[in-house]
Short mmCIF file of C-alpha atoms in Angstrom, two decimals:
data_model
loop_
_atom_site.label_atom_id
_atom_site.label_comp_id
_atom_site.label_asym_id
_atom_site.label_seq_id
_atom_site.Cartn_x
_atom_site.Cartn_y
_atom_site.Cartn_z
CA MET P 1 104.83 127.77 109.09
CA LEU P 2 103.18 124.62 107.68
CA THR P 3 103.56 122.81 110.98
CA ALA P 4 101.67 125.68 112.74
CA LEU P 5 98.95 125.99 110.23
CA SER P 6 98.43 122.05 110.19
CA ARG P 7 96.95 122.52 113.73
CA ASN P 8 94.31 125.07 112.62
CA GLY P 9 90.97 123.30 112.03
CA ILE P 10 89.87 125.98 109.30
CA TYR P 11 92.99 125.61 107.57
CA LYS P 12 92.63 121.75 107.50
CA LEU P 13 89.16 121.88 106.21
CA LEU P 14 90.23 124.26 103.46
CA CYS P 15 92.96 121.99 102.22
CA LYS P 16 90.61 119.08 102.25
CA VAL P 17 87.76 120.72 100.57
CA LEU P 18 90.40 122.09 97.78
CA LEU P 19 91.81 118.56 97.54
CA PHE P 20 88.38 117.06 97.13
CA LEU P 21 87.54 119.53 94.27
CA VAL P 22 90.96 118.83 92.57
CA LEU P 23 90.33 115.04 92.43
CA VAL P 24 86.61 114.94 91.93
CA GLY P 25 87.09 117.47 89.13
CA LEU P 26 89.56 115.35 87.04
CA PRO P 27 86.99 114.33 84.47
CA LEU P 28 86.43 118.00 83.56
CA THR P 29 89.58 118.47 81.27
CA SER P 30 88.10 120.96 78.96
CA PHE P 31 86.18 123.36 81.43
CA PRO P 32 84.64 126.23 79.34
CA LEU P 33 85.52 128.90 81.73
CA LEU P 34 89.10 127.98 81.94
CA SER P 35 89.24 127.36 78.26
CA ARG P 36 88.19 131.06 77.58
CA LEU P 37 90.60 132.40 80.20
CA SER P 38 93.38 130.60 78.43
CA GLY P 39 92.68 131.90 74.97
CA GLY P 40 90.58 128.82 73.71
CA ALA P 41 92.93 126.06 74.85
CA LEU P 42 91.35 122.64 74.38
CA VAL P 43 93.08 121.11 77.30
CA ALA P 44 91.68 123.26 80.26
CA PRO P 45 91.42 121.05 83.33
CA PHE P 46 89.00 122.42 85.95
CA SER P 47 91.27 120.80 88.76
CA PHE P 48 93.84 123.32 88.01
CA ILE P 49 91.74 126.04 89.81
CA PRO P 50 91.64 124.74 93.14
CA LEU P 51 95.00 123.29 92.64
CA VAL P 52 96.47 126.89 92.20
CA ILE P 53 95.16 127.66 95.79
CA LEU P 54 96.53 124.67 97.40
CA LEU P 55 100.07 125.61 95.69
CA ILE P 56 99.58 128.73 97.61
CA VAL P 57 98.44 127.84 100.80
CA TRP P 58 99.99 124.49 101.22
CA PHE P 59 102.98 123.76 98.81
CA VAL P 60 104.62 127.22 99.11
CA PRO P 61 104.65 126.92 102.97
CA TYR P 62 106.08 123.40 102.56
CA LEU P 63 108.97 124.66 100.42
CA LEU P 64 109.42 127.51 102.92
CA GLU P 65 109.90 125.01 105.64
CA ARG P 66 112.59 123.34 103.47
CA GLY P 67 110.58 120.60 102.55
CA LYS P 68 112.16 118.06 100.15
CA LEU P 69 111.10 116.87 96.81
CA PRO P 70 111.31 113.16 95.82
CA ALA P 71 114.33 111.94 94.12
CA GLU P 72 112.13 110.64 91.59
CA ALA P 73 111.69 114.33 90.38
CA THR P 74 115.34 114.64 89.33
CA PRO P 75 115.11 113.14 85.84
CA LEU P 76 111.98 115.23 85.14
CA LEU P 77 113.86 118.35 86.10
CA TYR P 78 116.60 117.43 83.67
CA PHE P 79 114.05 116.97 81.17
CA VAL P 80 112.78 120.46 81.50
CA LEU P 81 116.27 121.82 81.22
CA ILE P 82 116.74 119.96 77.90
CA ALA P 83 113.41 121.60 76.62
CA VAL P 84 114.45 125.00 77.62
CA ALA P 85 117.77 124.68 75.94
CA VAL P 86 116.33 123.19 72.74
CA SER P 87 113.63 125.89 72.64
CA ALA P 88 116.20 128.56 73.03
CA LEU P 89 118.25 127.12 70.14
CA ALA P 90 115.23 127.08 67.96
CA PHE P 91 115.53 130.80 67.41
CA PHE P 92 118.61 130.10 65.40
CA MET P 93 117.11 127.40 63.31
CA ASP P 94 115.66 127.72 59.50
CA GLY P 95 111.97 127.26 60.43
CA TYR P 96 109.43 130.03 59.40
CA TYR P 97 106.54 131.78 61.21
CA ALA P 98 102.96 130.97 60.15
CA ARG P 99 99.43 131.96 60.93
CA GLY P 100 100.37 134.89 63.21
CA ARG P 101 102.43 132.63 65.61
CA ASP P 102 106.10 132.78 66.19
CA PHE P 103 108.56 130.59 68.02
CA PHE P 104 108.49 132.65 71.30
CA ASP P 105 104.60 132.50 71.29
CA GLN P 106 104.43 128.85 70.68
CA SER P 107 107.21 127.77 73.12
CA LEU P 108 105.62 129.84 75.82
CA ARG P 109 102.13 128.26 75.18
CA ALA P 110 103.91 124.78 75.45
CA PHE P 111 105.83 125.67 78.63
CA ILE P 112 102.63 126.98 80.27
CA SER P 113 100.98 123.58 79.40
CA LEU P 114 104.29 121.96 81.01
CA ALA P 115 103.97 124.17 84.09
CA VAL P 116 100.29 123.12 84.57
CA GLY P 117 101.32 119.43 84.48
CA LEU P 118 104.50 119.99 86.68
CA SER P 119 102.06 121.67 89.26
CA PHE P 120 100.00 118.61 89.57
CA TYR P 121 103.18 116.22 89.78
CA LEU P 122 104.91 118.21 92.35
CA PHE P 123 102.08 118.77 94.63
CA PHE P 124 100.93 114.99 94.69
CA ALA P 125 104.68 114.04 94.97
CA VAL P 126 104.85 115.62 98.39
CA TYR P 127 101.26 116.08 99.74
CA PRO P 128 100.52 112.61 100.85
CA ARG P 129 103.24 111.85 103.82
CA ASN P 130 101.67 108.98 105.69
CA GLU P 131 99.14 106.07 105.06
CA LYS P 132 96.17 108.48 106.04
CA GLY P 133 97.04 111.00 103.53
CA PHE P 134 97.19 108.34 100.66
CA GLN P 135 93.78 106.82 101.72
CA GLN P 136 92.26 110.39 101.63
CA VAL P 137 93.51 110.79 98.07
CA LEU P 138 92.37 107.59 96.79
CA ARG P 139 88.96 107.95 98.51
CA PHE P 140 88.47 111.27 96.70
CA ILE P 141 89.60 109.88 93.34
CA TYR P 142 87.11 107.07 93.90
CA ILE P 143 84.35 109.38 94.59
CA GLY P 144 85.06 111.37 91.42
CA GLY P 145 84.93 107.80 89.60
CA VAL P 146 81.50 106.94 90.94
CA LEU P 147 80.18 110.29 89.84
CA LEU P 148 81.67 109.82 86.40
CA ILE P 149 80.25 106.20 85.98
CA ALA P 150 76.88 107.58 87.24
CA PHE P 151 76.84 110.50 84.45
CA SER P 152 78.06 108.05 81.83
CA LEU P 153 75.33 105.54 82.52
CA LEU P 154 72.87 108.44 82.10
CA GLU P 155 74.49 109.61 79.01
CA PHE P 156 74.40 106.00 77.61
CA ALA P 157 70.49 105.66 78.54
CA PHE P 158 69.70 109.05 76.81
CA LEU P 159 71.62 107.86 73.72
CA ARG P 160 69.75 104.59 73.43
CA LEU P 161 66.56 106.38 74.30
CA TYR P 162 66.68 109.47 71.90
CA GLY P 163 68.91 107.63 69.39
CA SER P 164 71.31 110.68 68.96
CA ALA P 165 73.21 113.09 71.18
CA ARG P 166 71.56 116.03 69.35
CA GLU P 167 68.13 114.80 70.58
CA MET P 168 68.96 114.41 74.28
CA PRO P 169 66.99 116.58 76.86
CA ALA P 170 67.87 120.27 76.93
CA TRP P 171 68.70 120.36 80.69
CA PHE P 172 71.29 117.53 80.19
CA MET P 173 72.76 119.37 77.21
CA ARG P 174 73.05 122.56 79.21
CA VAL P 175 74.69 120.95 82.06
CA ARG P 176 77.19 119.21 79.84
CA ALA P 177 77.68 122.40 78.02
CA PHE P 178 78.57 124.24 81.29
CA LEU P 179 81.03 121.62 82.62
CA ALA P 180 82.75 120.71 79.41
CA PHE P 181 83.72 122.03 76.01
CA GLN P 182 83.09 119.09 73.61
CA SER P 183 84.12 118.29 70.07
CA PRO P 184 81.36 118.77 67.43
CA SER P 185 81.85 115.10 66.54
CA VAL P 186 80.49 114.09 69.99
CA PHE P 187 77.10 115.06 68.69
CA ILE P 188 77.06 112.82 65.74
CA ILE P 189 78.39 109.67 67.23
CA ASN P 190 76.74 107.18 69.46
CA ARG P 191 79.87 106.68 71.83
CA VAL P 192 79.75 107.64 75.46
CA ALA P 193 82.18 110.66 76.01
CA GLY P 194 81.11 111.67 79.65
CA LEU P 195 82.42 115.20 80.40
CA ALA P 196 85.45 115.04 78.19
CA TYR P 197 86.37 116.87 74.97
CA GLU P 198 86.00 113.64 73.04
CA PRO P 199 85.69 109.85 73.82
CA SER P 200 89.52 109.40 73.70
CA TRP P 201 90.00 111.84 76.38
CA TYR P 202 87.22 110.22 78.39
CA VAL P 203 88.95 106.86 78.45
CA ARG P 204 92.30 108.21 79.72
CA GLU P 205 90.97 108.82 83.30
CA PHE P 206 90.07 105.18 83.45
CA ASN P 207 93.49 103.98 81.92
CA LEU P 208 95.59 106.24 83.71
CA VAL P 209 93.91 106.69 87.09
CA LEU P 210 90.92 104.63 87.92
CA PHE P 211 91.75 101.14 86.43
CA PRO P 212 95.32 100.94 87.63
CA LEU P 213 94.21 101.67 91.24
CA TRP P 214 91.04 99.54 91.17
CA LEU P 215 92.69 96.57 89.21
CA SER P 216 95.56 96.76 91.71
CA ALA P 217 93.28 96.51 94.65
CA VAL P 218 91.06 93.70 93.01
CA TYR P 219 94.15 91.65 92.33
CA GLN P 220 95.85 92.00 95.60
CA ARG P 221 92.53 91.75 97.60
CA GLN P 222 93.58 95.04 99.32
CA SER P 223 90.92 97.84 99.93
CA ILE P 224 91.04 101.29 101.35
CA PHE P 225 87.71 100.41 102.80
CA LYS P 226 86.98 98.05 105.61
CA TRP P 227 83.40 97.22 104.33
CA ARG P 228 82.99 94.03 102.42
CA LEU P 229 80.09 91.95 100.94
CA TRP P 230 81.16 88.40 101.58
CA ILE P 231 84.33 87.96 99.67
CA PHE P 232 83.75 91.09 97.63
CA GLN P 233 85.24 94.56 98.40
CA VAL P 234 84.37 98.06 97.05
CA GLU P 235 87.03 98.05 94.19
CA ASP P 236 85.45 94.90 92.84
CA PHE P 237 82.22 96.66 92.12
CA LEU P 238 83.84 99.84 90.88
CA MET P 239 86.06 98.18 88.51
CA LEU P 240 83.06 96.08 86.80
CA ALA P 241 81.08 99.48 86.68
CA GLY P 242 84.06 101.01 85.22
CA LEU P 243 84.45 98.47 82.54
CA VAL P 244 81.01 98.76 81.57
CA VAL P 245 81.14 102.50 80.73
CA PHE P 246 84.69 102.24 79.48
CA GLY P 247 83.35 99.70 76.91
CA LEU P 248 80.36 101.98 75.96
CA SER P 249 82.89 104.62 74.69
CA SER P 250 84.37 101.90 72.27
CA PRO P 251 87.98 102.93 72.52
CA ARG P 252 90.64 101.50 70.26
CA ILE P 253 94.17 102.88 71.53
CA GLY P 254 92.68 103.04 74.91
CA LEU P 255 91.57 99.34 74.65
CA LEU P 256 95.02 98.26 73.69
CA ALA P 257 96.26 100.34 76.86
CA PHE P 258 93.85 98.63 79.15
CA LEU P 259 94.92 95.23 77.66
CA ALA P 260 98.44 96.06 78.35
CA SER P 261 97.85 96.66 82.00
CA LEU P 262 95.53 93.53 82.29
CA ALA P 263 98.24 91.38 80.63
CA TYR P 264 100.61 92.28 83.33
CA VAL P 265 98.18 91.11 85.91
CA VAL P 266 97.53 88.04 84.26
CA LEU P 267 101.50 87.52 83.57
CA ILE P 268 101.85 87.95 87.57
CA LEU P 269 98.98 85.49 88.19
CA VAL P 270 100.08 82.87 85.63
CA SER P 271 103.62 83.05 87.07
CA GLN P 272 102.32 82.44 90.54
CA LEU P 273 99.89 79.58 89.45
CA HIS P 274 102.77 77.94 87.52
CA GLY P 275 104.82 77.84 90.42
CA LYS P 276 102.13 76.41 92.69
CA ILE P 277 100.83 73.71 90.06
CA THR P 278 104.57 72.65 89.33
CA ALA P 279 105.21 72.11 93.00
CA TRP P 280 102.05 70.11 93.34
CA TYR P 281 102.75 68.06 90.47
CA LEU P 282 106.31 67.24 91.46
CA ALA P 283 105.20 66.56 95.00
CA ARG P 284 102.86 63.89 93.85
CA ARG P 285 105.22 62.02 91.71
CA LYS P 286 106.92 59.15 93.46
CA GLY P 287 110.16 59.47 91.77
CA ALA P 288 111.95 62.68 90.55
CA PRO P 289 111.02 63.32 86.82
CA LYS P 290 113.90 63.04 84.58
CA ASN P 291 113.18 66.30 82.88
CA PRO P 292 111.38 68.71 85.45
CA VAL P 293 112.34 71.79 83.04
CA GLY P 294 110.35 70.03 80.24
CA VAL P 295 107.32 69.97 82.62
CA LYS P 296 107.50 73.48 83.55
CA VAL P 297 107.86 74.51 79.97
CA ILE P 298 104.93 72.45 78.61
CA LEU P 299 102.86 73.91 81.58
CA ALA P 300 103.72 77.44 80.89
CA VAL P 301 102.96 77.10 77.17
CA LEU P 302 99.56 75.49 77.97
CA MET P 303 98.82 78.38 80.45
CA VAL P 304 99.81 80.88 77.98
CA VAL P 305 97.69 79.52 75.08
CA VAL P 306 94.70 79.34 77.44
CA ALA P 307 95.20 82.92 78.68
CA VAL P 308 95.48 84.24 75.04
CA ALA P 309 92.52 82.03 73.89
CA ALA P 310 90.35 83.58 76.69
CA ALA P 311 91.61 87.04 75.90
CA GLY P 312 90.94 86.56 72.21
CA THR P 313 87.54 85.38 72.77
CA ALA P 314 86.67 88.15 75.13
CA LEU P 315 88.08 90.84 72.61
CA PHE P 316 86.03 89.24 69.68
CA GLY P 317 82.96 89.39 71.59
CA TYR P 318 83.68 92.82 72.42
CA MET P 319 84.11 93.75 69.00
CA GLY P 320 80.77 92.19 68.10
CA VAL P 321 78.93 94.25 70.70
CA ALA P 322 80.72 97.44 69.96
CA SER P 323 80.15 97.04 66.23
CA GLN P 324 76.45 97.73 66.82
CA TRP P 325 76.92 101.46 67.52
CA ASP P 326 80.48 101.99 66.00
CA TYR P 327 81.14 101.93 62.39
CA ARG P 328 84.95 101.45 63.08
CA TYR P 329 84.24 98.36 64.98
CA GLU P 330 81.86 97.13 62.48
CA ARG P 331 84.55 97.26 59.77
CA LEU P 332 86.90 95.29 61.75
CA PHE P 333 84.19 92.66 62.92
CA SER P 334 82.90 92.15 59.39
CA GLY P 335 86.51 91.96 58.10
CA GLU P 336 85.73 94.71 55.51
CA ALA P 337 88.70 96.62 56.82
CA PHE P 338 91.19 93.83 55.71
CA GLU P 339 89.64 93.18 52.28
CA GLU P 340 92.36 95.53 50.54
CA LEU P 341 95.22 94.74 53.00
CA ASP P 342 98.66 95.18 51.48
CA LEU P 343 101.49 96.12 53.55
CA PHE P 344 104.31 94.86 51.30
CA PRO P 345 106.62 96.39 50.71
CA LEU P 346 106.40 97.84 54.33
CA ASN P 347 106.79 101.52 53.77
CA GLU P 348 105.21 104.80 54.76
CA ASP P 349 102.69 105.04 51.87
CA ASN P 350 101.32 101.38 52.50
CA LEU P 351 101.08 101.87 56.27
CA ILE P 352 98.99 105.00 55.76
CA ARG P 353 96.77 103.23 53.15
CA PHE P 354 96.31 100.33 55.74
CA SER P 355 95.49 102.91 58.36
CA GLU P 356 92.97 104.43 56.06
CA GLN P 357 91.25 100.93 56.11
CA LEU P 358 91.11 100.93 59.87
CA SER P 359 89.85 104.61 60.08
CA PHE P 360 92.88 106.25 61.70
CA MET P 361 94.64 107.57 58.69
CA GLU P 362 94.97 111.13 59.95
CA ARG P 363 96.64 110.05 63.15
CA MET P 364 99.27 108.06 61.15
CA ILE P 365 99.82 110.92 59.00
CA TYR P 366 100.43 113.38 62.13
CA TRP P 367 102.92 110.71 63.38
CA PHE P 368 104.86 110.34 60.23
CA GLY P 369 105.00 114.20 59.90
CA GLY P 370 106.57 114.38 63.47
CA TRP P 371 108.96 111.51 62.50
CA HIS P 372 110.18 113.37 59.46
CA ILE P 373 110.71 116.58 61.64
CA PHE P 374 112.81 114.45 63.96
CA ASN P 375 114.62 112.95 60.99
CA ASP P 376 115.78 116.49 59.78
CA TYR P 377 116.24 117.82 63.29
CA PRO P 378 117.59 115.07 65.62
CA LEU P 379 118.00 117.64 68.42
CA GLY P 380 114.50 118.98 68.27
CA VAL P 381 112.93 122.14 67.04
CA GLY P 382 111.79 123.49 70.46
CA LEU P 383 108.71 122.70 72.56
CA GLY P 384 105.63 123.58 70.70
CA ASN P 385 107.28 124.41 67.37
CA ALA P 386 106.72 121.16 65.42
CA GLY P 387 103.66 122.76 63.57
CA PHE P 388 105.96 125.29 61.90
CA TYR P 389 107.75 122.38 60.12
CA PHE P 390 104.80 120.10 59.73
CA ASN P 391 103.31 121.03 56.36
CA ASP P 392 106.49 120.74 54.40
CA ARG P 393 106.72 117.23 55.67
CA VAL P 394 103.27 115.95 55.51
CA ASN P 395 102.65 112.71 53.28
CA GLY P 396 100.87 113.38 50.02
CA GLN P 397 97.96 111.15 51.16
CA ALA P 398 97.12 113.76 53.54
CA PHE P 399 95.09 115.65 50.78
CA LYS P 400 92.51 112.81 50.68
CA SER P 401 91.43 113.75 54.10
CA PHE P 402 88.98 116.81 54.75
CA GLU P 403 90.65 117.05 58.24
CA MET P 404 93.96 117.34 56.85
CA ARG P 405 93.02 119.71 54.02
CA ASN P 406 91.47 122.10 56.51
CA LEU P 407 94.44 121.92 58.80
CA ILE P 408 96.78 122.70 55.83
CA TYR P 409 94.80 125.50 54.16
CA ARG P 410 92.25 126.88 56.54
CA ALA P 411 92.78 126.37 60.13
CA SER P 412 94.09 129.23 62.42
CA TYR P 413 96.04 127.10 64.40
CA LEU P 414 99.33 124.87 64.05
CA SER P 415 99.21 121.33 63.68
CA ASN P 416 100.65 118.84 66.28
CA THR P 417 101.97 115.32 66.18
CA LYS P 418 99.03 113.69 68.16
CA ASN P 419 101.55 111.43 69.77
CA LEU P 420 103.49 112.07 72.79
CA TRP P 421 106.58 110.15 71.96
CA VAL P 422 106.77 111.53 68.53
CA ARG P 423 106.23 114.98 69.99
CA LEU P 424 109.23 114.55 72.24
CA LEU P 425 111.41 113.22 69.44
CA SER P 426 110.47 116.13 66.98
CA GLU P 427 110.25 118.93 69.65
CA THR P 428 113.06 118.00 72.33
CA GLY P 429 115.11 115.59 70.12
CA PHE P 430 116.63 112.34 71.07
CA PRO P 431 118.10 113.73 74.48
CA GLY P 432 114.83 114.83 75.53
CA LEU P 433 112.96 111.52 74.67
CA VAL P 434 115.83 109.52 76.50
CA VAL P 435 115.70 111.56 79.60
CA PHE P 436 111.91 111.37 79.70
CA LEU P 437 112.10 107.49 79.33
CA VAL P 438 114.74 107.43 82.06
CA TRP P 439 112.10 109.24 84.36
CA LEU P 440 109.50 106.57 83.60
CA ILE P 441 112.12 103.69 84.26
CA VAL P 442 112.97 105.32 87.66
CA LEU P 443 109.15 105.46 88.50
CA TRP P 444 108.87 101.69 87.63
CA ARG P 445 111.50 100.88 90.00
CA SER P 446 109.87 103.05 92.60
CA SER P 447 106.57 101.34 92.13
CA ALA P 448 108.20 98.12 92.54
CA LEU P 449 109.87 99.18 95.74
CA ILE P 450 106.47 100.56 96.96
CA ARG P 451 104.61 97.25 96.12
CA LYS P 452 107.31 95.22 97.91
CA ARG P 453 107.80 97.15 101.22
CA GLY P 454 104.83 99.49 101.52
CA SER P 455 101.94 99.30 103.69
CA ALA P 456 98.48 97.94 102.53
CA THR P 457 97.34 101.18 100.93
CA LEU P 458 100.80 101.82 99.51
CA LYS P 459 100.78 98.22 98.00
CA ILE P 460 97.68 99.22 96.03
CA VAL P 461 99.72 102.42 94.81
CA GLY P 462 102.72 100.32 93.91
CA LEU P 463 101.04 97.92 91.65
CA ALA P 464 98.88 100.87 90.15
CA GLY P 465 101.82 102.74 89.36
CA GLN P 466 103.24 99.66 87.15
CA LEU P 467 99.82 99.32 85.54
CA PHE P 468 99.77 102.96 84.93
CA LEU P 469 103.11 103.06 83.37
CA LEU P 470 102.11 100.26 80.89
CA ALA P 471 98.94 101.97 80.02
CA TYR P 472 100.68 105.39 79.54
CA LEU P 473 103.29 103.96 77.16
CA LEU P 474 100.30 103.03 74.72
CA GLU P 475 98.08 106.04 75.61
CA GLY P 476 100.98 108.32 74.54
CA PHE P 477 100.35 107.27 71.05
CA SER P 478 97.12 109.28 71.19
CA MET P 479 97.91 112.07 73.36
CA ASP P 480 100.53 114.93 73.43
CA SER P 481 99.42 117.43 75.73
CA PHE P 482 101.32 118.17 79.00
CA ALA P 483 98.35 119.67 80.64
CA MET P 484 96.33 116.64 80.91
CA PRO P 485 96.32 115.84 84.82
CA TYR P 486 96.07 112.19 84.89
CA GLN P 487 99.63 111.17 84.14
CA TRP P 488 101.08 113.74 86.68
CA LEU P 489 98.60 112.77 89.36
CA MET P 490 99.82 109.02 89.06
CA THR P 491 103.44 109.89 88.71
CA GLY P 492 103.14 112.26 91.56
CA LEU P 493 101.61 109.43 93.77
CA ILE P 494 104.33 107.06 92.67
CA SER P 495 107.02 109.68 93.63
CA ALA P 496 105.35 110.36 97.07
CA GLY P 497 105.16 106.62 97.91
CA GLY P 498 108.61 106.07 97.00
CA MET P 499 109.97 108.84 99.21
CA TRP P 500 107.70 107.81 102.13
CA VAL P 501 108.87 104.07 101.86
CA ARG P 502 112.59 104.94 101.77
CA LYS P 503 112.02 107.46 104.77
CA GLN P 504 110.43 104.66 106.75
CA GLU P 505 113.46 102.30 106.01
CA ALA P 506 115.92 104.96 107.04
CA GLN P 507 114.03 105.23 110.18
CA GLU P 508 113.90 101.57 110.93
CA LYS P 509 117.72 101.37 110.28
CA GLY P 510 118.66 104.57 112.20
#
């Protein structure tokens, strides 16, 4: 069926247009129309609308023709089975219903979110089946990235021109309101948020999709385009522009996530330079050195010191710039956040007090609340059910925060952990987290395989997969939704690349 359809020009054009809408629409993760249709869900990706059509017209025929799923999907399917089992057992636990919600309602919502994420993963795990397919996907991602950067620069110009988001032109506000439902805090801060619900959502597309791809291309000097300006390729300019608007959102966990990816690239580069410099030095010596290991160690230490000093200088400089519009960085840059630093003895209360100085106390309280749920229920309380157990385990310092008091006494919704890893622990227990991490390890190995044996385009995807996974480990500390498309898109591309490389190797051997 799919083979016959693929020869039809109208069908191919339809799939191409739908794919374009999916990938260019990635920044719209809180699309108002879809949010209303889903009962007010904050995570409502526009891309899911064209993706549903693609699933019907392409993915279903693919399965009917006995199309295979990549081996990388197996641990994820086991994770889903564990989540289902734990959620079923939750009905026999001692939790209580609250705010008009029950276990079935909450679990249903959570599994719908997971189904949205799985839809992105399964489609992109099988759709790119050759070099041309991967190039098409990357081109559309790039186009979406260019549009996002252009919109972000316009937003920043208006912020500086009018001094506040509330004073920006009415036409701009109407366009943004049509494309994205945004947090009220967006209108009282001077941080770039693009078309995301809040700035922390905005930086995720860069950290989990755009930067891994662009940084991979920049480092490997590979490009999906033939055009070059002297020694510069398209991805060089995209990476530079992306870094500018990324910095204008003054991220914190997002910044750490990017630095983790960048550190890996620097580590690879330092390792290669270390080998070349060592070989050059030893070749110039007339006699063999008595202790070549010592030479290598000294050189390695010097290179690490230089790299750390350069990174520290750049980070300190960025903090100084960001402090001009972000009070959180102003407290860090001035040292005010550390004036009352007292972490000893190292316990929950002191950590929360320290986090208050750094302006992320609420997040820390959410994390500890989820941890205490896991401590009491090591096998999990069921997907989506952590909120039923949270209020009884919240730290007493929560009552100093307006946000937390509102959540405990007035909000019509249940709390969540604001942390993917704590959520997995509290809702699916130790087995769920372990299987999910096994899946990430499998994806790391597949990324290494793609990078080693793939074509030029796949080499970009291979290293990008590793950079994504490193960033994802840290971004997971500030996100807990399964419906956000970014992580599923990248894990899907890694899986598709792994399946294609293994297929190519099998054909060469056979």
